[in-house]
Structure formats: structure tokens, C-alpha cells
CSV table of C-alpha atoms and ligand atoms in Angstrom, one decimal:
chain,number,residue,atom,x,y,z
A,115,MET,CA,-7.4,-16.7,-78.4
A,116,ALA,CA,-5.2,-16.8,-81.5
A,117,GLN,CA,-6.0,-19.5,-84.2
A,118,LEU,CA,-3.7,-22.5,-84.3
A,119,THR,CA,-2.7,-23.8,-87.7
A,120,ILE,CA,-1.5,-27.4,-87.3
A,121,GLN,CA,0.9,-28.6,-90.0
A,122,ASP,CA,1.4,-32.1,-88.7
A,123,ALA,CA,-2.1,-33.8,-88.7
A,124,THR,CA,-0.9,-36.4,-86.1
A,125,LEU,CA,-0.9,-33.6,-83.6
A,126,LYS,CA,-4.6,-32.7,-84.1
A,127,PRO,CA,-6.0,-35.2,-81.5
A,128,ILE,CA,-3.3,-34.2,-79.0
A,129,ALA,CA,-4.1,-30.5,-79.5
A,130,ASP,CA,-7.8,-31.3,-78.8
A,131,LYS,CA,-6.8,-33.0,-75.6
A,132,VAL,CA,-4.6,-30.1,-74.5
A,133,LEU,CA,-7.3,-27.5,-75.2
A,134,ALA,CA,-9.8,-29.7,-73.3
A,135,GLY,CA,-7.3,-29.9,-70.3
A,136,GLU,CA,-7.0,-33.7,-70.6
A,137,ARG,CA,-3.9,-35.7,-69.5
A,138,LEU,CA,-1.7,-36.8,-72.4
A,139,SER,CA,-0.7,-40.4,-72.8
A,140,PHE,CA,2.7,-42.0,-73.3
A,141,ASP,CA,2.0,-42.3,-77.1
A,142,ASP,CA,1.0,-38.6,-77.2
A,143,GLY,CA,4.3,-37.7,-75.6
A,144,LEU,CA,6.1,-39.8,-78.2
A,145,ALA,CA,4.2,-38.1,-81.1
A,146,LEU,CA,5.1,-34.7,-79.7
A,147,PHE,CA,8.8,-35.6,-79.6
A,148,ARG,CA,8.6,-37.1,-83.1
A,149,SER,CA,6.7,-34.3,-84.8
A,150,PRO,CA,8.7,-31.9,-87.0
A,151,ASP,CA,6.0,-29.3,-86.3
A,152,LEU,CA,7.8,-27.6,-83.5
A,153,LEU,CA,5.7,-24.5,-83.7
A,154,THR,CA,2.5,-26.4,-83.0
A,155,VAL,CA,4.1,-28.2,-80.1
A,156,GLY,CA,5.4,-24.9,-78.8
A,157,TRP,CA,2.1,-23.2,-79.3
A,158,LEU,CA,0.3,-25.9,-77.3
A,159,ALA,CA,2.9,-25.7,-74.5
A,160,ASN,CA,2.6,-21.9,-74.5
A,161,TYR,CA,-1.2,-22.3,-74.2
A,162,VAL,CA,-0.7,-24.4,-71.0
A,163,ARG,CA,1.9,-22.0,-69.7
A,164,GLU,CA,-0.2,-19.0,-70.1
A,165,LYS,CA,-3.3,-20.7,-68.6
A,166,ARG,CA,-1.2,-21.4,-65.5
A,167,HIS,CA,0.9,-18.3,-65.2
A,168,GLY,CA,-0.3,-15.7,-67.7
A,169,GLY,CA,2.8,-13.6,-68.7
A,170,VAL,CA,4.6,-14.0,-65.4
A,171,THR,CA,8.1,-15.3,-65.6
A,172,TYR,CA,10.0,-16.0,-62.4
A,173,TYR,CA,13.7,-15.8,-61.6
A,174,ASN,CA,15.7,-15.7,-58.4
A,175,VAL,CA,18.8,-14.2,-56.9
A,176,ASN,CA,20.9,-17.2,-55.9
A,177,ARG,CA,24.4,-18.4,-55.4
A,178,HIS,CA,25.7,-21.8,-56.5
A,179,ILE,CA,28.2,-23.4,-54.1
A,180,ASN,CA,29.9,-26.7,-55.1
A,181,PRO,CA,31.9,-27.7,-52.0
A,182,THR,CA,34.0,-30.3,-53.7
A,183,ASN,CA,34.4,-31.8,-57.2
A,184,VAL,CA,36.1,-35.0,-55.8
A,185,CYS,CA,33.7,-37.8,-56.7
A,186,VAL,CA,33.8,-41.6,-56.6
A,187,ALA,CA,31.0,-42.0,-59.1
A,188,HIS,CA,33.0,-41.6,-62.4
A,189,CYS,CA,29.8,-40.9,-64.4
A,190,LYS,CA,30.6,-40.9,-68.2
A,191,LEU,CA,28.3,-37.9,-68.6
A,192,CYS,CA,30.2,-35.7,-66.2
A,193,ALA,CA,33.2,-33.5,-66.6
A,194,PHE,CA,33.1,-32.0,-63.1
A,195,GLY,CA,34.0,-35.0,-60.9
A,196,ARG,CA,37.7,-35.8,-60.2
A,197,ASP,CA,39.7,-38.4,-58.3
A,198,PRO,CA,41.2,-36.9,-55.1
A,199,ASN,CA,44.7,-36.3,-56.5
A,200,ALA,CA,43.7,-35.5,-60.1
A,201,PRO,CA,44.6,-32.1,-61.6
A,202,GLY,CA,41.9,-29.6,-60.8
A,203,ALA,CA,40.5,-31.5,-57.8
A,204,TYR,CA,39.4,-29.2,-55.0
A,205,THR,CA,37.6,-29.3,-51.7
A,206,PHE,CA,36.6,-26.1,-50.0
A,207,ALA,CA,37.3,-25.8,-46.3
A,208,LEU,CA,34.1,-24.8,-44.4
A,209,GLU,CA,35.5,-21.3,-44.1
A,210,GLU,CA,35.7,-21.0,-47.9
A,211,VAL,CA,32.1,-22.2,-48.2
A,212,TYR,CA,31.1,-19.5,-45.6
A,213,GLN,CA,33.0,-16.8,-47.5
A,214,ARG,CA,31.2,-17.6,-50.7
A,215,ALA,CA,27.9,-17.6,-48.8
A,216,ALA,CA,28.6,-14.2,-47.2
A,217,GLN,CA,29.5,-12.8,-50.6
A,218,GLY,CA,26.2,-14.2,-51.9
A,219,VAL,CA,24.2,-12.5,-49.2
A,220,ARG,CA,25.9,-9.2,-50.0
A,221,GLU,CA,24.9,-9.7,-53.6
A,222,GLY,CA,21.3,-10.2,-52.5
A,223,ALA,CA,21.0,-14.0,-52.6
A,224,THR,CA,17.8,-15.5,-51.2
A,225,GLU,CA,19.0,-19.1,-52.0
A,226,PHE,CA,22.2,-21.1,-51.8
A,227,HIS,CA,22.1,-24.0,-54.3
A,228,ILE,CA,24.6,-26.6,-52.9
A,229,VAL,CA,25.6,-29.7,-54.7
A,230,GLY,CA,29.0,-31.5,-55.0
A,231,GLY,CA,30.8,-34.7,-55.7
A,232,LEU,CA,30.6,-37.9,-53.7
A,233,HIS,CA,33.8,-37.5,-51.7
A,234,PRO,CA,35.4,-40.7,-50.4
A,235,ASP,CA,36.8,-39.1,-47.2
A,236,LEU,CA,34.3,-36.5,-46.1
A,237,SER,CA,31.7,-37.7,-43.6
A,238,PHE,CA,28.0,-36.9,-43.6
A,239,ASP,CA,28.6,-35.0,-40.3
A,240,HIS,CA,31.0,-32.7,-42.2
A,241,PHE,CA,28.2,-31.7,-44.6
A,242,LEU,CA,25.7,-31.4,-41.7
A,243,GLU,CA,28.1,-29.1,-40.0
A,244,MET,CA,28.4,-27.0,-43.2
A,245,ILE,CA,24.6,-26.7,-43.4
A,246,ARG,CA,24.3,-25.8,-39.7
A,247,GLY,CA,27.0,-23.2,-40.1
A,248,LEU,CA,25.3,-21.7,-43.1
A,249,LYS,CA,21.9,-21.6,-41.4
A,250,GLN,CA,23.3,-20.0,-38.3
A,251,ARG,CA,25.1,-17.3,-40.3
A,252,HIS,CA,22.2,-16.7,-42.7
A,253,PRO,CA,18.9,-17.9,-41.2
A,254,HIS,CA,16.8,-16.1,-43.9
A,255,VAL,CA,18.5,-17.7,-46.9
A,256,HIS,CA,16.9,-20.8,-48.3
A,257,LEU,CA,19.3,-23.8,-48.4
A,258,LYS,CA,18.5,-25.9,-51.5
A,259,ALA,CA,21.1,-28.6,-50.9
A,260,PHE,CA,22.1,-32.1,-52.0
A,261,THR,CA,20.6,-34.2,-54.8
A,262,MET,CA,19.0,-37.6,-54.3
A,263,VAL,CA,22.3,-39.1,-55.4
A,264,GLU,CA,24.1,-37.4,-52.5
A,265,VAL,CA,21.4,-38.4,-50.1
A,266,HIS,CA,21.8,-42.0,-51.1
A,267,TYR,CA,25.6,-41.7,-50.7
A,268,PHE,CA,25.3,-40.0,-47.3
A,269,ALA,CA,23.0,-42.8,-46.1
A,270,ARG,CA,25.5,-45.4,-47.2
A,271,ILE,CA,28.6,-43.9,-45.6
A,272,ALA,CA,26.8,-42.9,-42.4
A,273,LYS,CA,25.0,-46.3,-42.2
A,274,LEU,CA,21.6,-44.7,-41.9
A,275,THR,CA,18.3,-45.3,-43.6
A,276,ILE,CA,17.2,-42.8,-46.3
A,277,GLU,CA,14.6,-41.4,-44.0
A,278,GLU,CA,17.1,-40.9,-41.1
A,279,THR,CA,19.5,-39.2,-43.5
A,280,LEU,CA,16.8,-36.9,-44.9
A,281,ARG,CA,15.6,-36.0,-41.4
A,282,LYS,CA,19.1,-35.2,-40.2
A,283,MET,CA,19.5,-32.9,-43.3
A,284,LYS,CA,16.3,-31.2,-42.5
A,285,GLU,CA,17.1,-30.8,-38.7
A,286,ALA,CA,20.5,-29.2,-39.7
A,287,GLY,CA,18.8,-26.6,-41.9
A,288,VAL,CA,18.2,-28.0,-45.4
A,289,ASP,CA,15.0,-26.4,-46.7
A,290,SER,CA,14.7,-28.2,-50.0
A,291,CYS,CA,16.7,-30.3,-52.5
A,292,PRO,CA,17.8,-29.6,-56.1
A,293,GLY,CA,16.7,-31.8,-58.9
A,294,GLY,CA,20.0,-33.1,-60.2
A,295,GLY,CA,21.1,-36.7,-60.7
A,296,ALA,CA,17.9,-37.9,-62.3
A,297,GLU,CA,19.5,-38.0,-65.8
A,298,ILE,CA,17.3,-40.5,-67.7
A,299,PHE,CA,15.6,-43.1,-65.4
A,300,HIS,CA,15.7,-46.0,-67.9
A,301,PRO,CA,18.3,-48.6,-66.8
A,302,ARG,CA,19.6,-49.0,-70.4
A,303,VAL,CA,20.7,-45.4,-70.5
A,304,ARG,CA,22.0,-45.3,-66.9
A,305,LYS,CA,24.2,-48.3,-67.6
A,306,ILE,CA,25.9,-46.2,-70.4
A,307,ILE,CA,26.0,-42.7,-68.9
A,308,CYS,CA,26.2,-43.2,-65.1
A,309,ASP,CA,26.7,-46.8,-64.3
A,310,HIS,CA,27.6,-46.4,-60.6
A,311,LYS,CA,24.9,-43.9,-59.8
A,312,VAL,CA,21.6,-44.8,-58.0
A,313,SER,CA,19.0,-46.4,-60.2
A,314,GLY,CA,16.2,-44.3,-61.5
A,315,ARG,CA,13.8,-46.3,-59.3
A,316,MET,CA,15.9,-45.4,-56.2
A,317,TRP,CA,16.1,-41.7,-57.2
A,318,LEU,CA,12.3,-41.5,-57.4
A,319,SER,CA,11.9,-43.4,-54.1
A,320,ILE,CA,14.3,-41.0,-52.3
A,321,ALA,CA,12.5,-38.0,-53.7
A,322,LYS,CA,9.2,-39.3,-52.5
A,323,LYS,CA,10.6,-40.0,-49.1
A,324,ALA,CA,11.9,-36.4,-49.0
A,325,HIS,CA,8.5,-35.1,-49.9
A,326,ARG,CA,6.9,-37.2,-47.2
A,327,ILE,CA,9.0,-35.6,-44.5
A,328,GLY,CA,8.2,-32.2,-45.8
A,329,LEU,CA,11.3,-31.5,-48.0
A,330,ARG,CA,10.2,-30.3,-51.4
A,331,THR,CA,12.6,-31.1,-54.3
A,332,ASN,CA,13.1,-30.3,-58.0
A,333,ALA,CA,13.4,-32.8,-60.8
A,334,THR,CA,15.6,-32.8,-63.9
A,335,MET,CA,16.0,-34.8,-67.1
A,336,LEU,CA,19.4,-34.9,-68.9
A,337,TYR,CA,18.7,-35.1,-72.6
A,338,GLY,CA,20.6,-35.2,-75.9
A,339,HIS,CA,23.0,-38.1,-75.4
A,340,VAL,CA,22.2,-41.8,-75.9
A,341,GLU,CA,18.5,-41.8,-74.9
A,342,THR,CA,15.6,-42.5,-77.3
A,343,PHE,CA,12.4,-40.4,-77.4
A,344,GLU,CA,10.6,-43.4,-75.7
A,345,GLU,CA,13.1,-43.2,-72.8
A,346,ARG,CA,12.5,-39.4,-72.5
A,347,VAL,CA,8.7,-40.0,-72.3
A,348,ASP,CA,9.2,-42.9,-69.8
A,349,HIS,CA,11.2,-40.4,-67.6
A,350,LEU,CA,8.5,-37.8,-67.8
A,351,VAL,CA,5.6,-40.3,-67.1
A,352,LEU,CA,7.5,-41.7,-64.1
A,353,LEU,CA,8.0,-38.2,-62.7
A,354,ARG,CA,4.3,-37.4,-63.3
A,355,GLU,CA,3.2,-40.6,-61.4
A,356,ALA,CA,5.5,-39.7,-58.5
A,357,GLN,CA,4.1,-36.2,-58.4
A,358,ASP,CA,0.5,-37.6,-58.4
A,359,GLU,CA,1.5,-39.5,-55.2
A,360,THR,CA,3.3,-36.7,-53.2
A,361,HIS,CA,2.9,-33.3,-54.9
A,362,GLY,CA,6.4,-32.6,-53.6
A,363,PHE,CA,8.2,-31.5,-56.8
A,364,VAL,CA,8.5,-27.8,-57.2
A,365,ALA,CA,10.0,-27.3,-60.6
A,366,PHE,CA,11.2,-29.4,-63.5
A,367,ILE,CA,14.4,-28.5,-65.4
A,368,PRO,CA,15.3,-30.2,-68.7
A,369,LEU,CA,19.1,-30.2,-68.9
A,370,ALA,CA,20.9,-30.3,-72.3
A,371,PHE,CA,23.9,-32.6,-72.3
A,372,HIS,CA,27.2,-30.8,-72.7
A,373,PRO,CA,29.8,-33.4,-74.0
A,374,ASP,CA,33.1,-31.6,-73.8
A,375,ASN,CA,35.7,-33.2,-71.5
A,376,THR,CA,33.4,-36.1,-70.7
A,377,ALA,CA,33.8,-39.7,-71.6
A,378,LEU,CA,31.0,-39.1,-74.2
A,379,ALA,CA,32.8,-36.2,-75.9
A,380,HIS,CA,32.1,-37.9,-79.3
A,381,ILE,CA,28.3,-37.2,-79.0
A,382,PRO,CA,27.3,-33.8,-80.5
A,383,LYS,CA,25.5,-31.3,-78.3
A,384,PRO,CA,21.7,-31.2,-78.6
A,385,SER,CA,20.4,-28.5,-81.1
A,386,GLY,CA,18.4,-25.4,-80.3
A,387,TYR,CA,15.5,-27.2,-81.9
A,388,ASP,CA,15.7,-30.1,-79.5
A,389,ASP,CA,16.1,-27.7,-76.5
A,390,LEU,CA,12.8,-26.0,-77.3
A,391,ARG,CA,11.1,-29.3,-78.1
A,392,CYS,CA,12.2,-30.7,-74.7
A,393,ILE,CA,10.9,-27.6,-72.8
A,394,ALA,CA,7.6,-27.8,-74.7
A,395,VAL,CA,7.0,-31.5,-74.4
A,396,SER,CA,7.9,-31.4,-70.7
A,397,ARG,CA,5.3,-28.6,-70.2
A,398,LEU,CA,2.7,-30.6,-71.9
A,399,MET,CA,3.4,-34.0,-70.3
A,400,LEU,CA,4.0,-32.7,-66.7
A,401,ASP,CA,0.5,-31.5,-66.1
A,402,ASN,CA,0.9,-31.7,-62.3
A,403,PHE,CA,4.1,-29.7,-62.2
A,404,ASP,CA,3.6,-26.0,-61.6
A,405,HIS,CA,6.9,-24.7,-63.0
A,406,ILE,CA,9.2,-25.5,-66.0
A,407,LYS,CA,12.6,-23.9,-65.8
A,408,ALA,CA,14.7,-22.7,-68.8
A,409,TYR,CA,18.1,-22.8,-67.1
A,410,TRP,CA,20.0,-20.1,-69.0
A,411,VAL,CA,23.4,-21.4,-68.0
A,412,MET,CA,22.9,-24.6,-70.1
A,413,LEU,CA,20.5,-23.3,-72.7
A,414,THR,CA,22.2,-19.9,-73.3
A,415,PRO,CA,20.3,-16.8,-72.4
A,416,SER,CA,19.0,-16.4,-76.0
A,417,ILE,CA,17.4,-19.9,-76.2
A,418,ALA,CA,16.2,-19.6,-72.6
A,419,GLN,CA,14.4,-16.4,-73.6
A,420,ILE,CA,12.7,-18.0,-76.5
A,421,ALA,CA,11.8,-21.0,-74.3
A,422,LEU,CA,9.6,-18.5,-72.4
A,423,ARG,CA,7.2,-18.8,-75.4
A,424,PHE,CA,7.6,-22.6,-75.6
A,425,GLY,CA,6.3,-23.6,-72.1
A,426,ALA,CA,8.9,-22.3,-69.6
A,427,ASN,CA,7.9,-19.9,-66.9
A,428,ASP,CA,11.1,-19.5,-65.0
A,429,MET,CA,14.7,-18.6,-66.0
A,430,ASP,CA,16.4,-19.8,-62.8
A,431,GLY,CA,18.7,-17.4,-61.0
A,432,THR,CA,21.8,-15.2,-61.1
A,433,VAL,CA,24.0,-18.3,-60.2
A,434,VAL,CA,27.4,-16.3,-60.0
A,435,GLU,CA,29.7,-19.3,-60.0
A,436,GLU,CA,29.0,-22.4,-62.1
A,437,LYS,CA,31.3,-25.4,-62.5
A,438,ILE,CA,29.3,-28.4,-63.7
A,439,TYR,CA,28.4,-27.0,-67.1
A,440,HIS,CA,31.6,-24.9,-67.6
A,441,ASP,CA,33.8,-27.9,-67.0
A,442,ALA,CA,31.7,-29.6,-69.8
A,443,GLY,CA,32.3,-26.8,-72.3
A,444,ALA,CA,29.5,-24.3,-71.6
A,445,LYS,CA,30.3,-21.0,-73.3
A,446,THR,CA,27.7,-19.0,-71.3
A,447,SER,CA,28.7,-16.6,-68.5
A,448,GLU,CA,28.6,-17.9,-64.9
A,449,PHE,CA,26.6,-14.9,-63.8
A,450,THR,CA,23.7,-13.0,-65.1
A,451,PRO,CA,22.8,-10.0,-63.0
A,452,ARG,CA,19.2,-9.5,-61.8
A,453,GLY,CA,18.7,-6.5,-64.1
A,454,GLU,CA,19.8,-8.5,-67.2
A,455,LEU,CA,17.5,-11.4,-66.3
A,456,GLU,CA,14.6,-8.9,-66.1
A,457,ARG,CA,15.6,-7.3,-69.4
A,458,LEU,CA,15.7,-10.7,-71.2
A,459,ILE,CA,12.3,-11.6,-69.7
A,460,ARG,CA,10.7,-8.2,-70.7
A,461,ALA,CA,12.2,-8.4,-74.2
A,462,ALA,CA,10.3,-11.7,-74.6
A,463,GLY,CA,7.1,-9.8,-73.8
A,464,ARG,CA,6.9,-11.4,-70.3
A,465,MET,CA,6.6,-9.9,-66.9
A,466,PRO,CA,9.5,-10.6,-64.6
A,467,VAL,CA,8.8,-11.6,-61.0
A,468,GLU,CA,11.6,-12.2,-58.5
A,469,ARG,CA,10.8,-15.3,-56.4
A,470,ASP,CA,12.2,-17.2,-53.5
A,471,THR,CA,12.9,-21.0,-54.0
A,472,LEU,CA,9.3,-22.0,-53.4
A,473,TYR,CA,8.0,-19.3,-55.8
A,474,ASN,CA,6.8,-16.7,-53.3
A,475,PRO,CA,7.3,-13.3,-54.9
A,476,ILE,CA,10.0,-11.2,-53.3
A,477,ASP,CA,9.6,-7.6,-52.5
A,478,ARG,CA,13.2,-6.2,-53.0
A,479,SER,CA,12.2,-2.9,-51.4
A,480,LYS,CA,12.0,-4.7,-48.0
A,481,LEU,CA,15.5,-6.1,-48.4
A,482,PRO,CA,19.0,-4.5,-48.0
A,483,PRO,CA,20.4,-3.0,-51.2
A,484,ILE,CA,22.3,-5.4,-53.5
A,485,ILE,CA,26.1,-5.0,-53.8
A,486,PRO,CA,26.8,-6.1,-57.4
A,487,ALA,CA,28.4,-9.5,-57.8
A,488,THR,CA,32.0,-9.9,-58.7
A,489,PRO,CA,32.1,-12.9,-61.1
A,490,PRO,CA,34.9,-15.5,-60.3
A,491,GLY,CA,38.2,-14.5,-61.8
A,492,LEU,CA,37.4,-10.8,-62.0
A,493,VAL,CA,38.6,-8.1,-59.6
A,494,SER,CA,36.0,-5.7,-58.3
A,495,LEU,CA,36.6,-2.2,-59.7
A,496,GLY,CA,34.5,-0.8,-56.9
A,497,VAL,CA,32.2,1.1,-59.3
B,26,LIG,O1,23.0,-33.6,-61.7
B,26,LIG,C1,26.3,-33.2,-65.2
B,26,LIG,C2,23.8,-32.6,-65.0
B,26,LIG,C3,23.1,-31.7,-63.0
B,26,LIG,C4,26.6,-32.7,-67.2
B,26,LIG,O2,17.2,-28.0,-59.0
B,26,LIG,C5,25.3,-32.4,-66.9
B,26,LIG,O3,16.9,-25.9,-59.3
B,26,LIG,C6,24.9,-31.6,-69.0
B,26,LIG,O4,20.8,-30.4,-61.4
B,26,LIG,N1,26.1,-31.9,-69.4
B,26,LIG,C7,23.4,-30.5,-62.1
B,26,LIG,N2,24.4,-31.8,-67.8
B,26,LIG,C8,22.6,-29.3,-62.5
B,26,LIG,C9,21.2,-29.4,-61.8
B,26,LIG,C10,20.4,-28.1,-61.7
B,26,LIG,C11,20.7,-27.0,-62.4
B,26,LIG,C12,19.9,-25.9,-62.2
B,26,LIG,C13,18.9,-25.8,-61.3
B,26,LIG,C14,18.6,-27.0,-60.6
B,26,LIG,C15,17.5,-27.0,-59.6
B,26,LIG,C16,19.4,-28.2,-60.8
B,26,LIG,O5,23.7,-31.4,-64.3
B,26,LIG,C17,23.7,-33.0,-62.7
B,26,LIG,C18,23.6,-33.7,-64.0
B,26,LIG,O6,22.3,-34.2,-64.2
B,26,LIG,N3,25.1,-32.7,-65.6
B,26,LIG,N4,27.2,-33.2,-66.2
B,26,LIG,C19,27.0,-32.5,-68.6
B,26,LIG,N5,28.2,-32.8,-69.0
């Protein structure tokens, strides 16, 4: 193993713990965030990443579908949600959802990632019908649908318990849930960035309930706005404790705040330095999470590629149509083809492995050939 030269002496006892495979404490997490010695923090995260996954880096072929951006929550952090009659508000008819899904399948998608706004007039039954319709049309595609925030809202409007809501989702065909809406669990932060959203405690409780009925979920952390390092570490430790209880989280995705067009537009975007630090500290603190994702849409493909040497072992998917980050000023593409994801991974000295949502490797030779995606707004040239 290569020698580690630690520049920041406060990291020495933490490095000893990491190399001995010991769990890091809250104070260790804080010291990792505070340290200017990003290379040591990254080296340690990469050590853990390679111990778990060697050089393997996962990606998937997926298709994001956001059925509506109409939302009653009005979170300050968000540029996606709209009032029903506001400019740019949309709600897809079920047929439009199915068209996007069918296009996704032609493009080789093995997963639909489905999240949307909290619509004041659409019933829970409407969304269950959408899921049933998708499952019936594409039984082999994994439906990763609805965040804990949506589950909470569905339970409220349908007057069901959280367990009943989750069971109905599962019966209709939901296979797992995405990790959005976690933001930062600490109530001080939630009061500022997403006052009307479920509390952090409730988000965790719903995720654990999902796990207990056999629905795996992802987890996220939105960083780079008003939160302190202590509040980031608190978030990570709460997730780690929940994972100790249920082992139901699949992957963790740190999400960089994008301020444009939000009510927090005065806050500067997190730097590349902070992006890499968040990936690395997450890898080190979340010792019971198998996978740390570098979501290229929000990090940019270049930073996501470097993150593969700072603790991340997954680049997320092809995506194709992305609204949440692009409404908030993301300059990245909405689509990265499978071949380009593989090229980026190889260029970082890693080995690309296409996976399904639950990280089983996919053998493309057993699937129908991919018809290349037409990114939104572009007309296919048929070549
Ligand atoms: O829940 C909203 C965040 C999330 C902004 O589970 C913002 O595999 C930054 O959860 N700036 C949606 N972030 C994205 C998400 C996700 C993405 C990729 C993979 C998975 C997965 C999940 O984006 C929201 C919220 O936390 N968000 N607005 C913003 N202005």
C-alpha cells in the first residue's frame, strides 16, 4: 500500500482508526470537515472505497421522470416547485409519463427514477395508477419512486398511516425509493430552507418503516447552504444509526446546493473543494453504507470523475431528462450516454460496471440493443 503523508497532525488519530477499521466518532467527522488537508481526507476515503470495491465503479442506464412540478411545499431551497397557475407549471397526463417510459426502455433503461412535486389536486390513487401502468407495460424495469416527503404527503391526503401508504405503493409496483428530501436533518436548518417539509426525525422514521416492509431506499444530504459542519456530521451520524437498525439504505448521495432561481439565490454555490470533502467525509463516516454516489448532474462530470478517487464508487446513471437541478442553474447536460460514463470511469483508472438499482451487475449482451437517447429539445437525426 502507498505511504500516506499527513500534513494536518489532527488527522493522525483518525487515520489510525480508519486503517484499523474502527468506527469514527462525531468529533472525528467534525475534524475531517474542518481539516484543510483534503488530500489526506481523500486518501483515507479512497482507502475505504478500495477495500470495499477495489477499482469497480458502478453506473446505470436510467430515465428520470418528474410527473409534475406543481408543489404546495414552497421550500426555499428549491427552484423546481411551482404554484398550479404559475409560469412553467406542468403536470404530465399518464399517457405522457408512459411515453417517456417507453422511450426510456428503447434507450435501454433498467430503472425509472420518479419524483415530483406535492400536487394539491392529484390523489394518491392517481400516482398508484401511474405505477401500476408503468409496471404493467415494463415489468422488468425497476421503479425507484417517491421520496419520504412524497410518502408523508400521500399518507396525509389519503388519510392512511405511513405503513399503509408504503404497502400500497409496494403492491402497485414500487420497487425502491429515491433518497431525496432529506436535506439536512437538523431543525434549525430545515426551518430556514424547507420550513413546511417533514421533519428530519419523520424522514428517518418513514425510511425505516419502508425498510421494514422490504422497500430499500437511498439517502441524500443537501450541503453548501446555511448548514454548519456540526449539522452535516449530525446528519451523517443519524443516517448511520438508522442504517444500524434496518440495513435498508442502498446508497448515499451528497447533493451540492444550486442556488439559482431559489429564494436562497444570494448564497454562493459550494466549491469543488467542498464537493470532494463531502464525498470523502461521507465515505468515512457512513461505514455501514455500501455505496457512495458521485451524481454527475450536480457535481459536473469532471468533479464526479475525480470523486471516484475521493471515496465514491458510483456515478449514477444516464438520466436523460433532469429538471430539479437545471431549474436551479445547473450547467451540466441532462444526459450522459452509457459509453461516455464508461469512458469517464476508465479515464479515472477505474473499472466501469453497469448495475441495476440494487447493484447487481447487468449483462448487456442479454438485453435488446440500445437505441441512442434523444435528449429533450433535440430532434433525432436518425443516425
Ligand atoms: O430532494 C432540490 C435536492 C433532491 C435543489 O436516490 C436541490 O438515487 C440542490 O434526491 N440545489 C432531488 N439540490 C435529487 C435526488 C436524487 C438525485 C439523484 C439520485 C438520487 C437517488 C436522488 O435534490 C431533492 C432535494 O434534496 N434539491 N432543489 C437545489 N436548488
